[in-house]
Coordinates of C-alpha atoms and ligand atoms in Angstrom, one line a residue:
Chain Q
X1 CA -44.7 79.2 -57.9
X2 CA -42.5 79.0 -60.5
X3 CA -44.3 81.0 -63.8
X4 CA -42.3 80.6 -67.2
X5 CA -43.3 82.6 -70.3
X6 CA -42.4 82.3 -73.9
X7 CA -38.3 81.4 -72.5
X8 CA -36.0 80.8 -75.5
X9 CA -32.2 79.8 -74.7
X10 CA -29.2 79.1 -77.4
X11 CA -25.8 77.3 -77.0
X12 CA -24.4 80.5 -79.0
X13 CA -25.9 80.3 -82.2
X14 CA -27.9 77.7 -82.3
X15 CA -31.2 78.4 -80.5
X16 CA -32.9 75.4 -78.5
X17 CA -35.9 76.8 -77.0
X18 CA -38.2 78.2 -79.0
X19 CA -40.5 80.2 -76.2
X20 CA -41.3 77.8 -73.6
X21 CA -44.8 78.5 -71.6
X22 CA -44.8 76.3 -68.6
X23 CA -46.5 76.7 -64.6
X24 CA -45.7 75.0 -61.7
X25 CA -48.1 75.6 -59.1
X26 CA -46.6 75.4 -55.3
X27 CA -47.0 72.1 -53.8
X28 CA -47.4 70.2 -57.4
X29 CA -45.1 68.1 -59.3
X30 CA -44.6 68.5 -63.1
X31 CA -43.3 66.5 -65.3
X32 CA -41.2 67.7 -68.6
X33 CA -41.2 64.8 -71.8
X34 CA -39.7 64.3 -74.7
X35 CA -37.1 63.0 -76.8
X36 CA -33.3 63.0 -76.3
X37 CA -32.1 66.5 -77.4
X38 CA -36.0 67.8 -76.8
X39 CA -34.5 70.9 -74.7
X40 CA -35.3 69.3 -71.2
X41 CA -32.4 69.7 -70.0
X42 CA -31.5 73.1 -71.2
X43 CA -35.1 74.0 -69.7
X44 CA -33.9 73.3 -66.1
X45 CA -30.5 75.1 -66.9
X46 CA -32.7 78.3 -68.4
X47 CA -34.5 78.2 -65.2
X48 CA -32.1 78.2 -62.6
X49 CA -29.8 80.3 -63.9
X50 CA -26.9 78.1 -65.6
X51 CA -27.9 79.7 -68.8
X52 CA -28.5 82.7 -69.6
X53 CA -31.7 83.3 -71.5
X54 CA -31.9 84.6 -74.6
X55 CA -35.9 85.5 -74.4
X56 CA -38.9 85.3 -71.9
X57 CA -39.0 85.5 -68.3
X58 CA -39.3 83.5 -65.7
X59 CA -40.8 84.3 -62.0
X60 CA -40.2 82.5 -59.0
X61 CA -42.8 83.1 -56.0
X62 CA -44.0 86.4 -57.7
X63 CA -40.1 87.5 -58.3
X64 CA -38.7 87.6 -61.4
X65 CA -35.6 85.6 -61.8
X66 CA -34.9 85.7 -65.8
X67 CA -31.1 86.4 -66.4
X68 CA -30.0 86.5 -62.8
X69 CA -26.5 84.4 -61.7
X70 CA -27.1 80.8 -60.5
X71 CA -26.7 81.7 -57.2
X72 CA -28.8 84.3 -56.9
X73 CA -31.5 82.3 -57.9
X74 CA -30.4 79.6 -55.8
X75 CA -30.4 82.2 -52.8
X76 CA -34.1 82.7 -53.6
X77 CA -35.0 79.5 -53.3
X78 CA -34.7 77.4 -56.3
X79 CA -32.6 74.5 -55.8
X80 CA -31.4 72.1 -58.9
X81 CA -30.6 68.5 -59.3
X82 CA -28.3 68.8 -62.6
X83 CA -28.3 66.2 -65.1
X84 CA -24.5 63.9 -64.6
X85 CA -24.9 65.1 -61.6
X86 CA -22.4 66.8 -60.7
X87 CA -21.4 66.2 -57.1
X88 CA -17.9 68.0 -55.8
X89 CA -15.3 64.6 -56.1
X90 CA -12.6 65.6 -53.8
X91 CA -14.9 66.7 -51.1
X92 CA -16.5 64.4 -49.0
X93 CA -20.2 63.3 -48.9
X94 CA -21.3 65.2 -46.4
X95 CA -19.2 68.1 -47.4
X96 CA -21.3 67.7 -50.4
X97 CA -24.5 68.1 -48.2
X98 CA -23.3 70.7 -46.4
X99 CA -22.3 72.8 -49.6
X100 CA -25.9 72.5 -50.7
X101 CA -26.6 74.1 -46.9
X102 CA -24.3 76.5 -48.3
X103 CA -27.5 79.6 -48.6
X104 CA -28.3 78.8 -45.5
X105 CA -25.1 78.6 -43.6
X106 CA -23.3 81.4 -44.8
X107 CA -24.3 85.3 -44.1
X108 CA -25.8 87.1 -47.6
X109 CA -26.6 83.6 -47.9
X110 CA -30.2 84.7 -47.0
X111 CA -31.9 81.7 -46.4
X112 CA -33.2 80.5 -43.5
X113 CA -31.1 78.5 -41.2
X114 CA -33.6 75.9 -39.9
X115 CA -32.3 73.1 -38.2
X116 CA -29.0 71.9 -40.6
X117 CA -28.1 68.9 -38.2
X118 CA -31.7 67.3 -38.8
X119 CA -31.5 67.6 -42.3
X120 CA -28.5 66.2 -42.6
X121 CA -29.5 63.5 -40.6
X122 CA -33.2 63.3 -42.4
X123 CA -31.1 63.3 -45.9
X124 CA -29.0 60.7 -44.5
X125 CA -31.9 58.6 -43.3
X126 CA -33.4 58.9 -46.7
X127 CA -30.4 57.9 -48.7
X128 CA -28.6 55.2 -46.0
X129 CA -26.3 54.2 -48.6
X130 CA -24.4 58.0 -48.0
X131 CA -24.5 57.4 -44.3
X132 CA -22.3 54.8 -44.5
X133 CA -20.2 56.6 -46.3
X134 CA -20.4 60.0 -45.0
X135 CA -16.8 60.4 -44.7
X136 CA -15.7 59.1 -48.4
X137 CA -14.5 61.5 -51.3
X138 CA -17.4 61.8 -53.4
X139 CA -16.1 61.1 -56.2
X140 CA -15.5 57.5 -55.0
X141 CA -19.1 56.7 -54.8
X142 CA -20.6 54.7 -57.5
X143 CA -23.0 56.4 -60.3
X144 CA -25.9 55.5 -58.5
X145 CA -24.6 56.8 -55.2
X146 CA -23.5 59.9 -56.8
X147 CA -27.0 60.2 -58.7
X148 CA -28.5 59.9 -54.4
X149 CA -25.7 62.5 -53.1
X150 CA -27.0 65.2 -56.1
X151 CA -30.8 64.5 -55.0
X152 CA -29.9 64.8 -51.6
X153 CA -27.7 67.9 -51.6
X154 CA -30.1 69.8 -53.6
X155 CA -32.8 69.0 -50.7
X156 CA -30.3 70.7 -48.4
X157 CA -31.2 74.1 -49.7
X158 CA -34.6 73.5 -48.3
X159 CA -35.8 74.7 -51.3
X160 CA -39.2 76.6 -52.6
X161 CA -38.9 74.7 -55.8
X162 CA -36.8 71.8 -57.1
X163 CA -35.7 70.6 -60.3
X164 CA -34.8 67.0 -61.0
X165 CA -32.9 66.1 -63.8
X166 CA -33.1 62.5 -64.5
X167 CA -32.7 61.9 -61.1
X168 CA -32.8 57.7 -61.3
X169 CA -30.6 57.6 -64.1
X170 CA -27.9 55.2 -64.2
X171 CA -29.4 53.4 -61.5
X172 CA -30.5 49.8 -60.6
X173 CA -34.1 49.3 -61.0
X174 CA -34.8 48.5 -57.5
X175 CA -33.0 52.2 -56.8
X176 CA -35.2 53.3 -59.6
X177 CA -38.4 52.3 -57.6
X178 CA -36.7 54.0 -54.6
X179 CA -36.0 57.3 -56.0
X180 CA -39.8 57.5 -57.4
X181 CA -41.0 56.6 -53.9
X182 CA -38.7 59.5 -52.6
X183 CA -40.4 61.7 -55.2
X184 CA -43.4 60.8 -53.8
X185 CA -42.8 61.1 -50.2
X186 CA -41.5 65.0 -51.0
X187 CA -44.7 65.0 -52.7
X188 CA -46.5 64.3 -49.9
X189 CA -44.6 66.7 -48.1
X190 CA -45.7 70.2 -49.9
X191 CA -42.8 69.9 -52.1
X192 CA -42.9 72.0 -55.5
X193 CA -41.2 69.8 -58.1
X194 CA -40.2 70.0 -61.9
X195 CA -39.0 66.2 -62.8
X196 CA -37.4 65.2 -66.0
X197 CA -37.2 61.6 -66.6
X198 CA -35.8 58.9 -68.7
X199 CA -39.4 56.5 -67.2
X200 CA -41.9 58.7 -68.6
X201 CA -44.9 56.8 -67.3
X202 CA -43.6 56.6 -63.5
X203 CA -43.0 60.2 -64.2
X204 CA -46.6 60.5 -65.4
X205 CA -48.0 58.7 -62.4
X206 CA -46.4 60.6 -59.9
X207 CA -46.5 64.3 -61.3
X208 CA -49.9 66.5 -61.4
X209 CA -49.0 67.9 -64.4
X210 CA -47.4 67.5 -67.9
X211 CA -46.0 69.0 -70.7
X212 CA -44.6 67.2 -73.9
X213 CA -41.7 69.3 -74.9
X214 CA -40.9 68.5 -78.8
X215 CA -37.2 70.1 -80.6
X216 CA -37.5 73.1 -78.0
X217 CA -41.3 73.8 -78.2
X218 CA -44.0 72.5 -75.7
X219 CA -45.8 70.3 -78.3
X220 CA -48.7 69.1 -75.6
X221 CA -50.1 69.9 -71.8
X222 CA -52.4 68.5 -69.6
X223 CA -53.0 66.7 -66.3
X224 CA -50.5 64.1 -66.1
X225 CA -53.6 61.1 -66.2
X226 CA -55.3 62.7 -69.3
X227 CA -51.4 62.7 -71.3
X228 CA -51.0 59.1 -70.0
X229 CA -54.0 58.0 -71.6
X230 CA -53.7 60.4 -74.6
X231 CA -52.6 57.7 -77.9
X232 CA -50.1 59.6 -79.4
X233 CA -47.8 60.2 -75.7
X234 CA -48.2 56.8 -75.3
X235 CA -47.0 55.9 -78.7
X236 CA -44.2 58.5 -78.4
X237 CA -43.2 58.4 -74.9
X238 CA -44.5 56.0 -73.3
X239 CA -43.6 52.9 -75.6
X240 CA -47.1 51.7 -75.3
X241 CA -48.6 51.4 -79.3
X242 CA -52.3 50.7 -79.2
X243 CA -53.6 48.0 -81.7
Chain O
X1 CA 29.7 68.2 -44.8
X2 CA 29.0 71.0 -42.9
X3 CA 29.1 73.0 -46.3
X4 CA 26.6 70.9 -47.6
X5 CA 24.2 71.2 -45.3
X6 CA 24.6 75.0 -44.9
X7 CA 23.9 74.6 -48.3
X8 CA 20.7 72.6 -48.2
X9 CA 19.6 74.6 -45.2
X10 CA 20.0 77.9 -47.2
X11 CA 18.1 76.0 -50.5
X12 CA 15.2 75.1 -48.0
X13 CA 14.4 78.7 -46.8
X14 CA 14.5 80.3 -50.5
X15 CA 12.7 77.4 -51.6
X16 CA 10.1 77.8 -49.3
X17 CA 9.6 81.5 -50.4
X18 CA 9.6 79.7 -54.1
X19 CA 6.7 77.6 -52.7
X20 CA 4.6 80.6 -51.2
X21 CA 4.6 82.4 -54.1
X22 CA 3.5 79.3 -56.2
X23 CA 1.4 78.2 -53.5
X24 CA -0.3 82.0 -55.2
X25 CA -0.2 80.9 -58.4
X26 CA -2.2 77.4 -57.5
X27 CA -4.6 79.5 -56.2
X28 CA -6.2 81.9 -58.8
X29 CA -5.3 78.4 -61.2
X30 CA -7.5 76.2 -59.4
X31 CA -10.9 78.4 -59.2
X32 CA -10.8 80.2 -62.6
X33 CA -7.9 78.6 -64.4
X34 CA -6.1 81.8 -64.9
X35 CA -2.7 82.9 -63.3
X36 CA -1.6 86.2 -62.1
X37 CA 1.4 87.0 -63.8
X38 CA 2.2 89.5 -62.0
X39 CA 2.7 88.2 -58.8
X40 CA 6.5 88.8 -58.6
X41 CA 5.2 92.5 -58.8
X42 CA 3.0 91.5 -55.5
X43 CA 5.7 90.4 -53.4
X44 CA 7.6 93.5 -54.4
X45 CA 4.6 95.8 -53.7
X46 CA 4.2 94.0 -50.5
X47 CA 8.6 94.0 -49.4
X48 CA 8.3 97.7 -50.4
X49 CA 4.8 98.5 -48.6
X50 CA 6.4 96.7 -45.5
X51 CA 9.3 98.7 -46.0
X52 CA 7.5 102.2 -45.8
X53 CA 5.6 100.9 -42.8
X54 CA 8.4 99.8 -40.5
X55 CA 11.5 101.3 -42.1
X56 CA 12.7 104.5 -41.6
X57 CA 12.5 105.5 -45.7
X58 CA 9.4 107.5 -45.4
X59 CA 9.5 109.3 -42.0
X60 CA 9.1 105.8 -40.3
X61 CA 8.9 103.4 -38.4
X62 CA 5.7 103.4 -38.5
X63 CA 4.8 100.0 -37.1
X64 CA 7.1 96.9 -35.9
X65 CA 7.7 94.9 -38.3
X66 CA 5.4 92.2 -36.6
X67 CA 2.6 94.7 -36.8
X68 CA 3.3 95.3 -40.1
X69 CA 3.1 91.8 -41.6
X70 CA -1.1 92.2 -41.3
X71 CA -1.2 95.2 -42.5
X72 CA 0.6 94.2 -45.1
X73 CA -1.1 90.8 -45.8
X74 CA -4.7 93.1 -46.0
X75 CA -2.9 95.4 -48.9
X76 CA -2.0 92.1 -50.7
X77 CA -5.3 90.9 -50.9
X78 CA -6.5 94.5 -51.9
X79 CA -3.9 94.9 -54.8
X80 CA -4.9 91.0 -55.4
X81 CA -8.3 91.6 -55.6
X82 CA -7.7 94.6 -57.9
X83 CA -5.9 92.5 -60.5
X84 CA -9.0 90.2 -60.6
X85 CA -11.2 93.1 -61.0
X86 CA -9.4 95.1 -63.3
X87 CA -7.6 92.4 -65.1
X88 CA -8.8 88.9 -65.2
X89 CA -13.0 89.4 -64.8
X90 CA -13.3 91.2 -68.2
X91 CA -12.0 88.3 -69.7
X92 CA -13.7 85.7 -68.1
X93 CA -16.5 87.4 -68.7
X94 CA -16.1 87.6 -72.6
X95 CA -14.9 84.1 -72.4
X96 CA -11.4 85.5 -73.7
X97 CA -8.9 82.5 -73.5
X98 CA -5.8 85.0 -73.6
X99 CA -6.9 88.0 -72.6
X100 CA -5.9 87.8 -68.8
X101 CA -2.3 86.4 -69.8
X102 CA -1.5 90.3 -71.2
X103 CA -3.3 91.9 -68.4
X104 CA -1.9 91.0 -65.7
X105 CA 1.1 91.4 -67.2
X106 CA 0.4 94.7 -68.1
X107 CA -0.7 95.5 -64.3
X108 CA 2.6 93.6 -63.0
X109 CA 4.8 96.4 -65.2
X110 CA 2.5 99.6 -64.3
X111 CA 2.8 98.2 -60.5
X112 CA 7.0 98.1 -61.0
X113 CA 7.1 101.4 -63.1
X114 CA 5.0 103.1 -60.4
X115 CA 7.3 101.5 -57.7
X116 CA 10.1 103.0 -59.4
X117 CA 8.5 106.6 -59.4
X118 CA 7.6 105.9 -55.3
X119 CA 10.2 104.1 -54.1
X120 CA 13.0 105.0 -56.6
X121 CA 15.4 102.5 -58.5
X122 CA 17.9 101.5 -55.8
X123 CA 17.7 98.6 -53.0
X124 CA 17.2 99.6 -50.1
X125 CA 18.3 97.4 -47.3
X126 CA 15.1 96.2 -44.9
X127 CA 15.7 96.3 -41.4
X128 CA 16.1 92.3 -40.1
X129 CA 13.2 92.3 -37.0
X130 CA 15.3 89.4 -35.6
X131 CA 19.5 88.9 -35.0
X132 CA 21.5 88.8 -37.7
X133 CA 24.1 86.9 -36.0
X134 CA 23.4 82.8 -37.3
X135 CA 22.7 80.6 -34.8
X136 CA 24.1 76.9 -34.9
X137 CA 21.7 74.4 -36.1
X138 CA 23.1 70.5 -36.5
X139 CA 26.5 72.2 -37.3
X140 CA 25.2 75.0 -39.9
X141 CA 25.3 78.4 -39.5
X142 CA 21.5 79.9 -40.0
X143 CA 20.1 83.0 -40.0
X144 CA 17.0 83.4 -37.6
X145 CA 15.1 85.0 -40.2
X146 CA 16.1 82.2 -42.6
X147 CA 14.0 79.7 -39.7
X148 CA 11.4 82.6 -39.7
X149 CA 11.0 82.1 -43.2
X150 CA 10.3 78.2 -43.0
X151 CA 8.1 78.1 -40.4
X152 CA 6.0 81.5 -41.8
X153 CA 5.6 79.8 -45.3
X154 CA 4.2 76.4 -43.7
X155 CA 2.6 78.8 -41.4
X156 CA 0.6 80.4 -43.8
X157 CA 0.1 77.1 -46.5
X158 CA -1.5 75.1 -43.6
X159 CA -3.7 77.7 -42.4
X160 CA -5.5 78.4 -45.5
X161 CA -5.4 74.4 -45.9
X162 CA -7.8 74.4 -42.7
X163 CA -9.6 76.8 -44.2
X164 CA -10.1 75.1 -47.1
X165 CA -11.1 72.0 -45.2
X166 CA -12.7 73.6 -42.2
X167 CA -15.0 76.3 -42.9
X168 CA -18.0 76.3 -45.3
X169 CA -16.2 79.6 -47.3
X170 CA -13.3 77.1 -47.6
X171 CA -15.4 74.5 -48.5
X172 CA -17.4 76.5 -51.3
X173 CA -13.8 77.5 -52.8
X174 CA -12.7 74.0 -53.3
X175 CA -16.0 73.1 -54.9
X176 CA -16.2 76.6 -57.3
X177 CA -12.1 75.3 -57.7
X178 CA -14.2 71.3 -59.0
X179 CA -17.0 72.2 -60.9
X180 CA -17.7 76.1 -61.2
X181 CA -21.6 75.7 -62.7
X182 CA -22.5 73.5 -59.8
X183 CA -20.8 75.4 -57.4
X184 CA -23.4 78.5 -58.4
X185 CA -26.1 75.8 -57.9
X186 CA -25.6 75.9 -54.5
X187 CA -25.4 79.6 -54.1
X188 CA -21.9 80.1 -54.0
X189 CA -21.0 83.4 -55.5
X190 CA -18.3 82.2 -57.6
X191 CA -17.5 85.3 -59.2
X192 CA -16.5 86.4 -55.8
X193 CA -14.8 82.9 -55.2
X194 CA -12.2 84.4 -57.9
X195 CA -11.6 87.4 -56.9
X196 CA -10.6 86.3 -53.2
X197 CA -8.7 83.4 -55.0
X198 CA -6.8 86.5 -56.4
X199 CA -6.9 88.6 -53.3
X200 CA -5.3 85.3 -51.5
X201 CA -2.8 84.9 -54.5
X202 CA -1.4 88.4 -54.2
X203 CA -1.4 88.0 -50.4
X204 CA 0.4 85.0 -50.2
X205 CA 3.3 87.2 -52.5
X206 CA 2.9 90.0 -50.6
X207 CA 3.8 87.7 -47.4
X208 CA 6.7 86.0 -48.8
X209 CA 8.2 89.9 -49.6
X210 CA 8.0 90.5 -46.3
X211 CA 9.9 87.0 -45.4
X212 CA 12.6 87.7 -47.9
X213 CA 13.2 91.4 -47.5
X214 CA 15.1 91.0 -44.6
X215 CA 17.5 88.8 -46.1
X216 CA 18.2 90.0 -49.7
X217 CA 17.5 93.5 -50.4
X218 CA 14.3 95.7 -51.0
X219 CA 13.7 97.4 -54.7
X220 CA 11.3 97.7 -57.5
X221 CA 13.0 95.1 -60.0
X222 CA 13.0 92.5 -56.7
X223 CA 10.3 90.4 -58.1
X224 CA 10.7 89.6 -61.8
X225 CA 13.2 86.6 -61.4
X226 CA 11.2 85.3 -58.0
X227 CA 8.0 85.4 -60.0
X228 CA 9.2 84.4 -62.9
X229 CA 10.8 80.9 -60.9
X230 CA 8.2 80.3 -58.7
X231 CA 5.8 79.9 -61.7
X232 CA 8.4 77.7 -62.9
X233 CA 7.7 75.9 -59.4
X234 CA 4.5 75.8 -59.7
X235 CA 4.8 73.7 -63.1
X236 CA 7.5 71.7 -61.7
X237 CA 5.3 70.9 -58.6
X238 CA 2.0 70.4 -60.8
X239 CA -0.2 73.8 -60.9
X240 CA -3.1 71.5 -59.1
X241 CA -1.1 69.9 -56.2
X242 CA -0.5 71.4 -52.7
X243 CA 2.0 69.0 -51.9
X244 CA 3.9 69.6 -54.9
X245 CA 5.0 73.6 -55.1
X246 CA 6.5 72.3 -51.2
X247 CA 8.6 70.1 -52.8
X248 CA 9.4 72.2 -56.1
X249 CA 10.3 74.7 -54.1
X250 CA 12.8 72.7 -51.9
X251 CA 13.8 71.0 -55.0
X252 CA 15.0 73.9 -56.9
X253 CA 16.2 76.1 -53.8
X254 CA 18.8 73.4 -52.9
X255 CA 19.3 72.9 -56.4
X256 CA 20.6 76.7 -57.2
X257 CA 22.3 76.8 -53.8
X258 CA 24.3 74.3 -54.2
X259 CA 24.9 74.6 -58.1
X260 CA 25.8 78.3 -57.0
X261 CA 28.4 76.9 -54.7
X262 CA 30.0 73.7 -56.1
X263 CA 29.6 74.9 -59.9
X264 CA 29.3 78.6 -60.2
X265 CA 27.0 81.4 -59.4
X266 CA 26.6 82.2 -62.9
X267 CA 25.1 78.7 -62.8
X268 CA 22.5 78.7 -60.2
X269 CA 19.7 79.1 -62.5
X270 CA 20.3 76.3 -65.2
X271 CA 19.3 73.6 -63.1
X272 CA 15.8 74.6 -61.8
X273 CA 15.2 75.6 -65.7
X274 CA 16.4 72.0 -66.6
X275 CA 14.1 70.5 -64.6
X276 CA 11.4 72.7 -65.7
X277 CA 12.2 71.8 -69.3
X278 CA 12.4 67.6 -68.5
X279 CA 9.0 68.1 -66.5
X280 CA 7.2 69.7 -69.3
X281 CA 9.1 67.0 -71.4
X282 CA 8.0 63.6 -69.6
X283 CA 5.3 65.2 -66.8
X284 CA 3.8 68.0 -68.2
X285 CA 0.9 68.1 -65.1
X286 CA 3.7 68.5 -63.3
X287 CA 5.2 65.9 -60.7
X288 CA 2.1 65.9 -58.3
X289 CA -0.1 67.3 -60.8
X290 CA -3.5 65.2 -61.3
X291 CA -4.8 66.7 -64.7
X292 CA -2.3 67.9 -67.9
X293 CA -2.7 71.3 -68.9
X294 CA -4.8 71.7 -72.0
X295 CA -2.4 70.4 -74.5
X296 CA -2.4 73.5 -77.6
Ligands
LIG301 N1 -23.3 72.7 -74.7 C1 -24.3 72.5 -75.2 N2 -23.5 73.4 -76.7 C2 -24.1 73.3 -77.7 N3 -25.3 72.2 -77.6 C3 -25.8 72.0 -76.5 C4 -25.4 72.1 -75.4 N4 -26.3 71.1 -74.6 C5 -27.1 71.3 -75.5 N5 -27.2 70.9 -76.7 C6 -28.1 70.6 -77.9 O1 -29.2 71.1 -77.3 C7 -30.3 70.5 -77.5 C8 -30.7 70.4 -76.1 O2 -30.2 69.6 -75.3 P1 -30.6 69.1 -74.4 O3 -29.5 68.8 -73.1 O4 -31.3 70.1 -73.9 O5 -31.5 67.7 -74.0 P2 -32.5 66.9 -73.4 O6 -34.2 67.3 -73.6 O7 -32.4 67.0 -72.0 O8 -31.8 65.4 -74.0 P3 -31.6 63.8 -73.1 O9 -33.0 63.2 -73.0 O10 -30.7 63.3 -73.9 O11 -30.7 64.5 -71.6 C9 -29.9 69.1 -78.6 O12 -29.8 69.3 -79.5 C10 -28.1 69.3 -78.1 O13 -27.5 69.2 -78.9
LIG302 MG1 -31.3 65.7 -70.8

C-alpha cells in the first residue's frame, strides 16, 4: 500500500532522515519505534507532505506521491493525525470532524462522498466524550479530548492509509488502553496504519511489523513478535533488561 | 444636539466604509499573515470600473448601478487574485518575510498609474443611484446613499461570516487561518485559500469603492488616504477581530466628522491617528485583537 524508498529529509541545512526504507502492506499495522529525536515524526511529516523530502521516493497505492503538497496526498487517501494534535481551536468539534471529511465533501476533493452523517455518528460512537462536546470549541477541550478529536478527524477522511503520531500522548492510563483498543478495532476492520507510540510494547502488541529508528536510520526491523523478543530492542525501547 | 446627531450619522457612514476596507486587510492577514497594501487602489479601481460601466464617461452607461455592483465585485475578486499571484505567492514560497510588503505597494502604485492614464487625473462625479435629497431621520438629515453604505457594509460582512460558519469552504478558510499545515492534511489547498482571501479582500475594497463614490468624487487618487485610514482601523480594531474593525471604523469615522466640525477640518485626521498611536502603545494587538503582532 505504502512503499518508502531511501527517504531523506532535512530541516534547513540539518539532515534528519538518511535514507529510510519502509513498507506498509495493505491491511497491516506497522509501528515505528525510536527514542526522542530519532526522526519518527519527521518520517510521518515527509510521508504526508507536511515536509518536502530531499530525496528518495514514496508510493501510495502504486501512485508516486513524492514531493506532492499535503492536500494532494490527502486526496489520494492518506490521513495523518499529527504530533501535538493540531485541532482547529476556534471551530467546533463537529466542524473539526467535517473538515476531516473535506476531501469527501467538496468538488475536486476527489474522495468518494459515502455516508458522511453515518461516519460522523460512528466517530462520535467511538469517542463518546466528543459526542457530548460536539458543539463546543475544540480549543476548550482537554488535551486528551483534543487527542481523540485529532484521531477521529483523521478517520473522517475514510483513508486508505492512516498515520498516527503518538495518539495516546497526554491521555490518562485508562484512555491509553482505550486508544489501543480502538487501534485494534480499526485493524480488525482492515485499516492500513503506521503507528508511532511512546508505549512501544503496546504498539508492538497491536502491530504486525515494526521498524526501529535510530538517528534517522532504520536500525532493526522485523515482524512485531520477533522485535518484542529481541533482547536489544527489549533493553533499549521496552525498558526490559534481561538478567 | 441636532448637529451632533448629524455628525454622528455621517461619521457612521464613513466609518462603515473604513470597516469594509479594514475587513479586507483582516481577510488576507488571517490566512497568510500578509496584507495587501494596495487596498486603497483596489477601492479606486472598483469605483473607476463602476463609473465606466454605469456612468457616461466611456460611451455608457452600459448597465445601471445595481447590475454594475456584481460586475465590480467580480472585477475586484479577479484583481485581488492577480495581486496574490504576482506579488504575494512568490514571497510566501521563498519565505521572504517582507517581500510581500514591497510587492503589494508596488502593484498599488502601478494600478494607480494605469488608472491615471486610462481615466485621467481629474476627479469625476459618480451618478447616485438613489435620490440625492436628504431624508429626515431622528431629526438629522441623512443621504439615502449614506444609509445604503451602512446597510451594504453590514450585509457584506454578515454574508462572509455566514459563509465562514456554514459552508465547508468557509470552514476551510477558517481552518487555514488557524493552522495552515493541519488544514493541508485535511486536503485543503491552502495556497488557493490564500488566493481566495486576496480576492475577497480586493472585492471588499471594490465594494467600498462603489458605495462611497456616489457620496464623494471618483478619481485615481481617491484610494490612497482611504486605504491608509482603513489600515489604521484594522490596527485599532485588531487584525484578528471581525467585530473590532466595525468598532474601530465607527470610532474613526465619528472622530473625524466631529473634529472636522468642532475643531477644524484641517485637524480632522488627527484624532484617528492619535487613537492609532495610543492603541499601538497600549494594546498593540488592537482593541479586540487576541494575539499580539510579532514583536520586532
Ligand atoms: N521544525 C524543526 N526544525 C528543526 N529541527 C527539527 C524540527 N523538528 C524536528 N527537528 C529535529 O529533527 C530531529 C528528529 O525529530 P522528530 O520530531 O522527527 O523526532 P521524533 O522521533 O518524533 O521524537 P519524539 O519521540 O520526541 O517525538 C530532532 O533532532 C529534532 O531536533
Ligand atoms: Mg515525534
